[in-house]
Amino acid sequence: MKTLIKNIKKLVQTENKIRLKVCGKDMASINSIDNAWLLLNNDKIEDFGEMKNLNLDTLSIDKTIDATGKMVFPTFVDSHTHLVYAGSREIEYIDKIKGLSYEEIAKRGGGIINSAKRLQDTGENELYQVAKLRIEEIISQGTGAVEIKSGYGLNTEAELKMLRVIRRLKETMPVEIKTTLLAAHAVPFEYKGRQTEYVDLVINETIPAVAAEDLADYIDVFCDKGFFTVEDTDRILMAGIKHGLRPKIHANELDYSGGVQVGVKYNALSVDHLEYVGDEEIEALLNSETMPTILPGAAFFLGLEYSPVRKMIDAGLPVAIASDFNPGSSPSGNMKFMMSLACINYKMLPEEAINAMTINTAYAMGLSEKLGSVAIGKKANIFITKEIPSIEFMPYAYGSNLIDTVILNGEVVVSNC
Ligand code: NIG
Ligand code: FE
């Protein structure tokens, strides 16, 4: 099946040579082609170019889409979510409005522990159905690949249940999915005061059980003040790596936790959140293959410090942006809104934000050879915008749905036109 998209006002984020990530000052530029065409062959990008060089005689086309006035982007890649969960937590949102902090809510048995209780009582099928709806929503908002974490199970059986739900989503949904085991998301209620025993359980029981069923790609730990220590993280990452799980961790959201350094030590694919980043963290990241990832939705929703993104980019680092879609700190997986937050709150240029949520998040999912840009041979995952004046209009019009058509694996899965 060959699909030709023609008369594209701007074909955004094109690459002739595939790059794994974009760093430092290079983040401020995006390759694009004005007045372009794009040819999809089944689930792959076959070719693209300028309209004046389109030779229809040599192509056999099954379907043509006219994109006059519209732009084409590679779909967003969301490299950090917790979108399998049972029930929303808007009551805590009100507690927050009244002045309680994230840590105070967690201490009262709210937060992650609250979600864990609800998830343990919910069946696999129901969890699948609600997560499926969330994935359908983010697809309609332009996301074509998503990482999903466990971490609301907090015992081996419930973590396995979450991961089996993610496996079923992987098998049935058109988005590309990567799975991360986050058993060390919080210390479960019944282990209060016995944190090391819970870490032992994760290492000796949960990780081997997950690996035996091949249910995860990556291992995560919430390494932060009031949650897991550097020593806990060290032990868990080592155990995960022994079972073939590369780290991708939560770090430095609530304090200078040492999370960045321990992540880099174990060659984490990414370290995520990063509200607390100073010279030492930047230095560690500069000599690494670890993608610094910010989560603007969580910082916005919780009213946290903003990560020093300008400082990181100016130091030559790459930066990725993900949604953190979860019921407690970021109840939205809308990547276009994350783009607006990144530009407004972190002073990122639209081009930097686009690189951060396409190619750099693809890197943070181990997928930049097949997603994150428009390049020959990459997956045919793209979206067509409504008629828009410029790429800057995407983050500028922060409340408008500007996505017209979403194509995943070469097939139209959303059409608003
Ligand atoms: O990434 N920071 C840790 N975990 C999630 C929050 C999950 C929750 O509150 O349910 C996050 O923000
Ligand atoms: Fe998270």
PDB file of C-alpha atoms in Angstrom, residues 70-242:
ATOM      1  CA  LYS A  70      -0.868  21.916   6.290  1.00  0.00           C
ATOM      2  CA  MET A  71       2.376  20.697   7.803  1.00  0.00           C
ATOM      3  CA  VAL A  72       3.619  17.152   8.381  1.00  0.00           C
ATOM      4  CA  PHE A  73       5.572  16.189  11.498  1.00  0.00           C
ATOM      5  CA  PRO A  74       6.962  12.872  12.719  1.00  0.00           C
ATOM      6  CA  THR A  75       4.669  11.735  15.537  1.00  0.00           C
ATOM      7  CA  PHE A  76       5.658  12.694  19.069  1.00  0.00           C
ATOM      8  CA  VAL A  77       7.602  10.118  21.047  1.00  0.00           C
ATOM      9  CA  ASP A  78       6.646  10.106  24.725  1.00  0.00           C
ATOM     10  CA  SER A  79       9.480   8.391  26.579  1.00  0.00           C
ATOM     11  CA  HIS A  80       8.083   8.557  30.143  1.00  0.00           C
ATOM     12  CA  THR A  81       4.528   7.691  31.238  1.00  0.00           C
ATOM     13  CA  HIS A  82       2.632   5.787  33.907  1.00  0.00           C
ATOM     14  CA  LEU A  83      -0.553   5.512  31.879  1.00  0.00           C
ATOM     15  CA  VAL A  84      -1.739   2.161  33.226  1.00  0.00           C
ATOM     16  CA  TYR A  85      -3.552   3.105  36.442  1.00  0.00           C
ATOM     17  CA  ALA A  86      -6.837   2.554  38.227  1.00  0.00           C
ATOM     18  CA  GLY A  87      -8.737   5.740  38.938  1.00  0.00           C
ATOM     19  CA  SER A  88      -7.939   9.421  38.965  1.00  0.00           C
ATOM     20  CA  ARG A  89      -6.715  11.365  42.038  1.00  0.00           C
ATOM     21  CA  GLU A  90      -8.451  14.725  41.822  1.00  0.00           C
ATOM     22  CA  ILE A  91      -9.053  14.758  45.590  1.00  0.00           C
ATOM     23  CA  GLU A  92      -5.280  15.081  46.128  1.00  0.00           C
ATOM     24  CA  TYR A  93      -5.293  17.801  43.534  1.00  0.00           C
ATOM     25  CA  ILE A  94      -7.624  19.736  45.824  1.00  0.00           C
ATOM     26  CA  ASP A  95      -5.322  18.987  48.802  1.00  0.00           C
ATOM     27  CA  LYS A  96      -2.522  20.494  46.748  1.00  0.00           C
ATOM     28  CA  ILE A  97      -4.593  23.579  45.978  1.00  0.00           C
ATOM     29  CA  LYS A  98      -5.137  23.921  49.718  1.00  0.00           C
ATOM     30  CA  GLY A  99      -1.382  23.905  50.284  1.00  0.00           C
ATOM     31  CA  LEU A 100      -0.193  20.344  50.993  1.00  0.00           C
ATOM     32  CA  SER A 101       3.048  19.323  49.288  1.00  0.00           C
ATOM     33  CA  TYR A 102       3.583  16.187  47.173  1.00  0.00           C
ATOM     34  CA  GLU A 103       5.687  14.685  49.977  1.00  0.00           C
ATOM     35  CA  GLU A 104       3.059  15.524  52.657  1.00  0.00           C
ATOM     36  CA  ILE A 105       0.339  13.849  50.585  1.00  0.00           C
ATOM     37  CA  ALA A 106       2.569  10.793  50.112  1.00  0.00           C
ATOM     38  CA  LYS A 107       3.268  10.612  53.884  1.00  0.00           C
ATOM     39  CA  ARG A 108      -0.497  10.521  54.613  1.00  0.00           C
ATOM     40  CA  GLY A 109      -0.874   7.386  52.451  1.00  0.00           C
ATOM     41  CA  GLY A 110      -2.002   9.347  49.419  1.00  0.00           C
ATOM     42  CA  GLY A 111      -0.018   9.595  46.235  1.00  0.00           C
ATOM     43  CA  ILE A 112       1.546   6.478  44.745  1.00  0.00           C
ATOM     44  CA  ILE A 113       0.385   4.305  47.691  1.00  0.00           C
ATOM     45  CA  ASN A 114      -3.199   5.353  47.029  1.00  0.00           C
ATOM     46  CA  SER A 115      -2.897   4.356  43.357  1.00  0.00           C
ATOM     47  CA  ALA A 116      -1.270   1.056  44.374  1.00  0.00           C
ATOM     48  CA  LYS A 117      -4.190   0.131  46.619  1.00  0.00           C
ATOM     49  CA  ARG A 118      -6.646   0.809  43.821  1.00  0.00           C
ATOM     50  CA  LEU A 119      -4.615  -1.018  41.206  1.00  0.00           C
ATOM     51  CA  GLN A 120      -4.246  -4.106  43.396  1.00  0.00           C
ATOM     52  CA  ASP A 121      -8.069  -4.273  43.596  1.00  0.00           C
ATOM     53  CA  THR A 122      -8.656  -3.855  39.856  1.00  0.00           C
ATOM     54  CA  GLY A 123      -8.730  -6.704  37.333  1.00  0.00           C
ATOM     55  CA  GLU A 124      -6.397  -7.009  34.371  1.00  0.00           C
ATOM     56  CA  ASN A 125      -9.163  -6.553  31.827  1.00  0.00           C
ATOM     57  CA  GLU A 126     -10.491  -3.340  33.367  1.00  0.00           C
ATOM     58  CA  LEU A 127      -6.951  -1.928  33.593  1.00  0.00           C
ATOM     59  CA  TYR A 128      -6.432  -2.758  29.933  1.00  0.00           C
ATOM     60  CA  GLN A 129      -9.670  -1.044  28.879  1.00  0.00           C
ATOM     61  CA  VAL A 130      -8.948   2.244  30.678  1.00  0.00           C
ATOM     62  CA  ALA A 131      -5.340   2.336  29.481  1.00  0.00           C
ATOM     63  CA  LYS A 132      -6.513   1.653  25.930  1.00  0.00           C
ATOM     64  CA  LEU A 133      -8.738   4.748  26.084  1.00  0.00           C
ATOM     65  CA  ARG A 134      -5.787   6.829  27.298  1.00  0.00           C
ATOM     66  CA  ILE A 135      -3.639   5.549  24.446  1.00  0.00           C
ATOM     67  CA  GLU A 136      -6.381   6.347  21.936  1.00  0.00           C
ATOM     68  CA  GLU A 137      -6.488   9.870  23.351  1.00  0.00           C
ATOM     69  CA  ILE A 138      -2.724  10.457  23.059  1.00  0.00           C
ATOM     70  CA  ILE A 139      -2.692   9.034  19.537  1.00  0.00           C
ATOM     71  CA  SER A 140      -5.318  11.639  18.567  1.00  0.00           C
ATOM     72  CA  GLN A 141      -2.966  14.257  20.077  1.00  0.00           C
ATOM     73  CA  GLY A 142      -0.098  13.143  17.829  1.00  0.00           C
ATOM     74  CA  THR A 143       1.819  10.548  19.849  1.00  0.00           C
ATOM     75  CA  GLY A 144       3.156   7.554  17.922  1.00  0.00           C
ATOM     76  CA  ALA A 145       5.383   5.866  20.511  1.00  0.00           C
ATOM     77  CA  VAL A 146       5.120   5.659  24.270  1.00  0.00           C
ATOM     78  CA  GLU A 147       7.043   4.198  27.173  1.00  0.00           C
ATOM     79  CA  ILE A 148       4.853   2.853  29.988  1.00  0.00           C
ATOM     80  CA  LYS A 149       6.027   2.054  33.502  1.00  0.00           C
ATOM     81  CA  SER A 150       4.716  -0.318  36.138  1.00  0.00           C
ATOM     82  CA  GLY A 151       5.013   0.977  39.704  1.00  0.00           C
ATOM     83  CA  TYR A 152       1.445   1.047  40.988  1.00  0.00           C
ATOM     84  CA  GLY A 153       1.584  -2.646  41.880  1.00  0.00           C
ATOM     85  CA  LEU A 154       4.217  -2.501  44.634  1.00  0.00           C
ATOM     86  CA  ASN A 155       4.154  -6.256  45.143  1.00  0.00           C
ATOM     87  CA  THR A 156       5.352  -8.890  42.720  1.00  0.00           C
ATOM     88  CA  GLU A 157       1.927 -10.139  41.754  1.00  0.00           C
ATOM     89  CA  ALA A 158       0.452  -6.684  41.070  1.00  0.00           C
ATOM     90  CA  GLU A 159       3.592  -5.492  39.240  1.00  0.00           C
ATOM     91  CA  LEU A 160       3.294  -8.571  36.993  1.00  0.00           C
ATOM     92  CA  LYS A 161      -0.385  -7.742  36.428  1.00  0.00           C
ATOM     93  CA  MET A 162       0.497  -4.205  35.293  1.00  0.00           C
ATOM     94  CA  LEU A 163       3.244  -5.457  33.021  1.00  0.00           C
ATOM     95  CA  ARG A 164       0.940  -8.046  31.439  1.00  0.00           C
ATOM     96  CA  VAL A 165      -1.539  -5.241  30.726  1.00  0.00           C
ATOM     97  CA  ILE A 166       1.260  -3.299  29.008  1.00  0.00           C
ATOM     98  CA  ARG A 167       2.202  -6.409  27.013  1.00  0.00           C
ATOM     99  CA  ARG A 168      -1.414  -6.697  25.816  1.00  0.00           C
ATOM    100  CA  LEU A 169      -1.419  -3.002  24.853  1.00  0.00           C
ATOM    101  CA  LYS A 170       1.809  -3.636  22.918  1.00  0.00           C
ATOM    102  CA  GLU A 171       0.165  -6.489  21.046  1.00  0.00           C
ATOM    103  CA  THR A 172      -3.053  -4.649  20.210  1.00  0.00           C
ATOM    104  CA  MET A 173      -2.386  -0.918  19.834  1.00  0.00           C
ATOM    105  CA  PRO A 174      -0.799   0.701  16.752  1.00  0.00           C
ATOM    106  CA  VAL A 175       1.687   2.794  18.764  1.00  0.00           C
ATOM    107  CA  GLU A 176       5.196   1.563  19.491  1.00  0.00           C
ATOM    108  CA  ILE A 177       5.441   0.714  23.216  1.00  0.00           C
ATOM    109  CA  LYS A 178       8.425   0.129  25.516  1.00  0.00           C
ATOM    110  CA  THR A 179       7.943  -1.211  29.033  1.00  0.00           C
ATOM    111  CA  THR A 180       9.744  -0.257  32.230  1.00  0.00           C
ATOM    112  CA  LEU A 181       9.692  -2.087  35.549  1.00  0.00           C
ATOM    113  CA  LEU A 182       9.314   0.475  38.365  1.00  0.00           C
ATOM    114  CA  ALA A 183       8.714  -1.739  41.393  1.00  0.00           C
ATOM    115  CA  ALA A 184      10.770   0.781  43.426  1.00  0.00           C
ATOM    116  CA  HIS A 185       8.298   3.627  42.925  1.00  0.00           C
ATOM    117  CA  ALA A 186       7.393   3.931  46.629  1.00  0.00           C
ATOM    118  CA  VAL A 187       7.799   1.820  49.751  1.00  0.00           C
ATOM    119  CA  PRO A 188       4.522  -0.130  50.112  1.00  0.00           C
ATOM    120  CA  PHE A 189       2.416   0.559  53.199  1.00  0.00           C
ATOM    121  CA  GLU A 190       3.094  -2.867  54.728  1.00  0.00           C
ATOM    122  CA  TYR A 191       6.878  -2.266  54.474  1.00  0.00           C
ATOM    123  CA  LYS A 192       6.795   1.096  56.263  1.00  0.00           C
ATOM    124  CA  GLY A 193      10.040   1.393  58.283  1.00  0.00           C
ATOM    125  CA  ARG A 194      11.455  -1.659  56.484  1.00  0.00           C
ATOM    126  CA  GLN A 195      12.575  -0.087  53.235  1.00  0.00           C
ATOM    127  CA  THR A 196      15.655  -2.314  52.834  1.00  0.00           C
ATOM    128  CA  GLU A 197      13.470  -5.409  53.108  1.00  0.00           C
ATOM    129  CA  TYR A 198      11.300  -4.113  50.271  1.00  0.00           C
ATOM    130  CA  VAL A 199      14.413  -3.452  48.170  1.00  0.00           C
ATOM    131  CA  ASP A 200      15.498  -7.056  48.903  1.00  0.00           C
ATOM    132  CA  LEU A 201      12.110  -8.284  47.717  1.00  0.00           C
ATOM    133  CA  VAL A 202      12.378  -6.284  44.482  1.00  0.00           C
ATOM    134  CA  ILE A 203      15.853  -7.704  43.859  1.00  0.00           C
ATOM    135  CA  ASN A 204      15.246 -11.308  44.881  1.00  0.00           C
ATOM    136  CA  GLU A 205      11.665 -11.836  43.743  1.00  0.00           C
ATOM    137  CA  THR A 206      10.158  -9.135  41.509  1.00  0.00           C
ATOM    138  CA  ILE A 207      13.006  -8.607  39.039  1.00  0.00           C
ATOM    139  CA  PRO A 208      13.622 -12.349  38.448  1.00  0.00           C
ATOM    140  CA  ALA A 209       9.868 -12.989  38.027  1.00  0.00           C
ATOM    141  CA  VAL A 210       9.534 -10.154  35.494  1.00  0.00           C
ATOM    142  CA  ALA A 211      12.626 -11.278  33.607  1.00  0.00           C
ATOM    143  CA  ALA A 212      11.386 -14.881  33.511  1.00  0.00           C
ATOM    144  CA  GLU A 213       8.291 -13.741  31.588  1.00  0.00           C
ATOM    145  CA  ASP A 214      10.304 -11.216  29.544  1.00  0.00           C
ATOM    146  CA  LEU A 215       7.840  -8.505  30.545  1.00  0.00           C
ATOM    147  CA  ALA A 216      10.104  -5.435  30.648  1.00  0.00           C
ATOM    148  CA  ASP A 217      12.654  -3.596  28.536  1.00  0.00           C
ATOM    149  CA  TYR A 218      13.988  -1.229  31.217  1.00  0.00           C
ATOM    150  CA  ILE A 219      14.363  -0.840  34.980  1.00  0.00           C
ATOM    151  CA  ASP A 220      13.448   2.327  36.909  1.00  0.00           C
ATOM    152  CA  VAL A 221      13.813   3.542  40.527  1.00  0.00           C
ATOM    153  CA  PHE A 222      12.385   6.713  42.080  1.00  0.00           C
ATOM    154  CA  CYS A 223      15.712   7.908  43.493  1.00  0.00           C
ATOM    155  CA  ASP A 224      14.769  10.971  45.495  1.00  0.00           C
ATOM    156  CA  LYS A 225      14.311  12.546  48.898  1.00  0.00           C
ATOM    157  CA  GLY A 226      11.692  10.594  50.874  1.00  0.00           C
ATOM    158  CA  PHE A 227      11.676   7.706  48.382  1.00  0.00           C
ATOM    159  CA  PHE A 228      14.656   5.461  47.447  1.00  0.00           C
ATOM    160  CA  THR A 229      18.287   6.227  48.372  1.00  0.00           C
ATOM    161  CA  VAL A 230      21.327   6.097  46.119  1.00  0.00           C
ATOM    162  CA  GLU A 231      22.338   2.863  47.856  1.00  0.00           C
ATOM    163  CA  ASP A 232      18.917   1.279  47.191  1.00  0.00           C
ATOM    164  CA  THR A 233      19.102   2.482  43.591  1.00  0.00           C
ATOM    165  CA  ASP A 234      22.606   1.104  43.167  1.00  0.00           C
ATOM    166  CA  ARG A 235      21.492  -2.342  44.281  1.00  0.00           C
ATOM    167  CA  ILE A 236      18.305  -2.409  42.206  1.00  0.00           C
ATOM    168  CA  LEU A 237      19.976  -1.178  39.016  1.00  0.00           C
ATOM    169  CA  MET A 238      22.722  -3.769  39.376  1.00  0.00           C
ATOM    170  CA  ALA A 239      20.118  -6.530  39.754  1.00  0.00           C
ATOM    171  CA  GLY A 240      18.122  -5.206  36.792  1.00  0.00           C
ATOM    172  CA  ILE A 241      21.194  -5.076  34.562  1.00  0.00           C
ATOM    173  CA  LYS A 242      22.011  -8.681  35.506  1.00  0.00           C
TER     174      LYS A 242
END
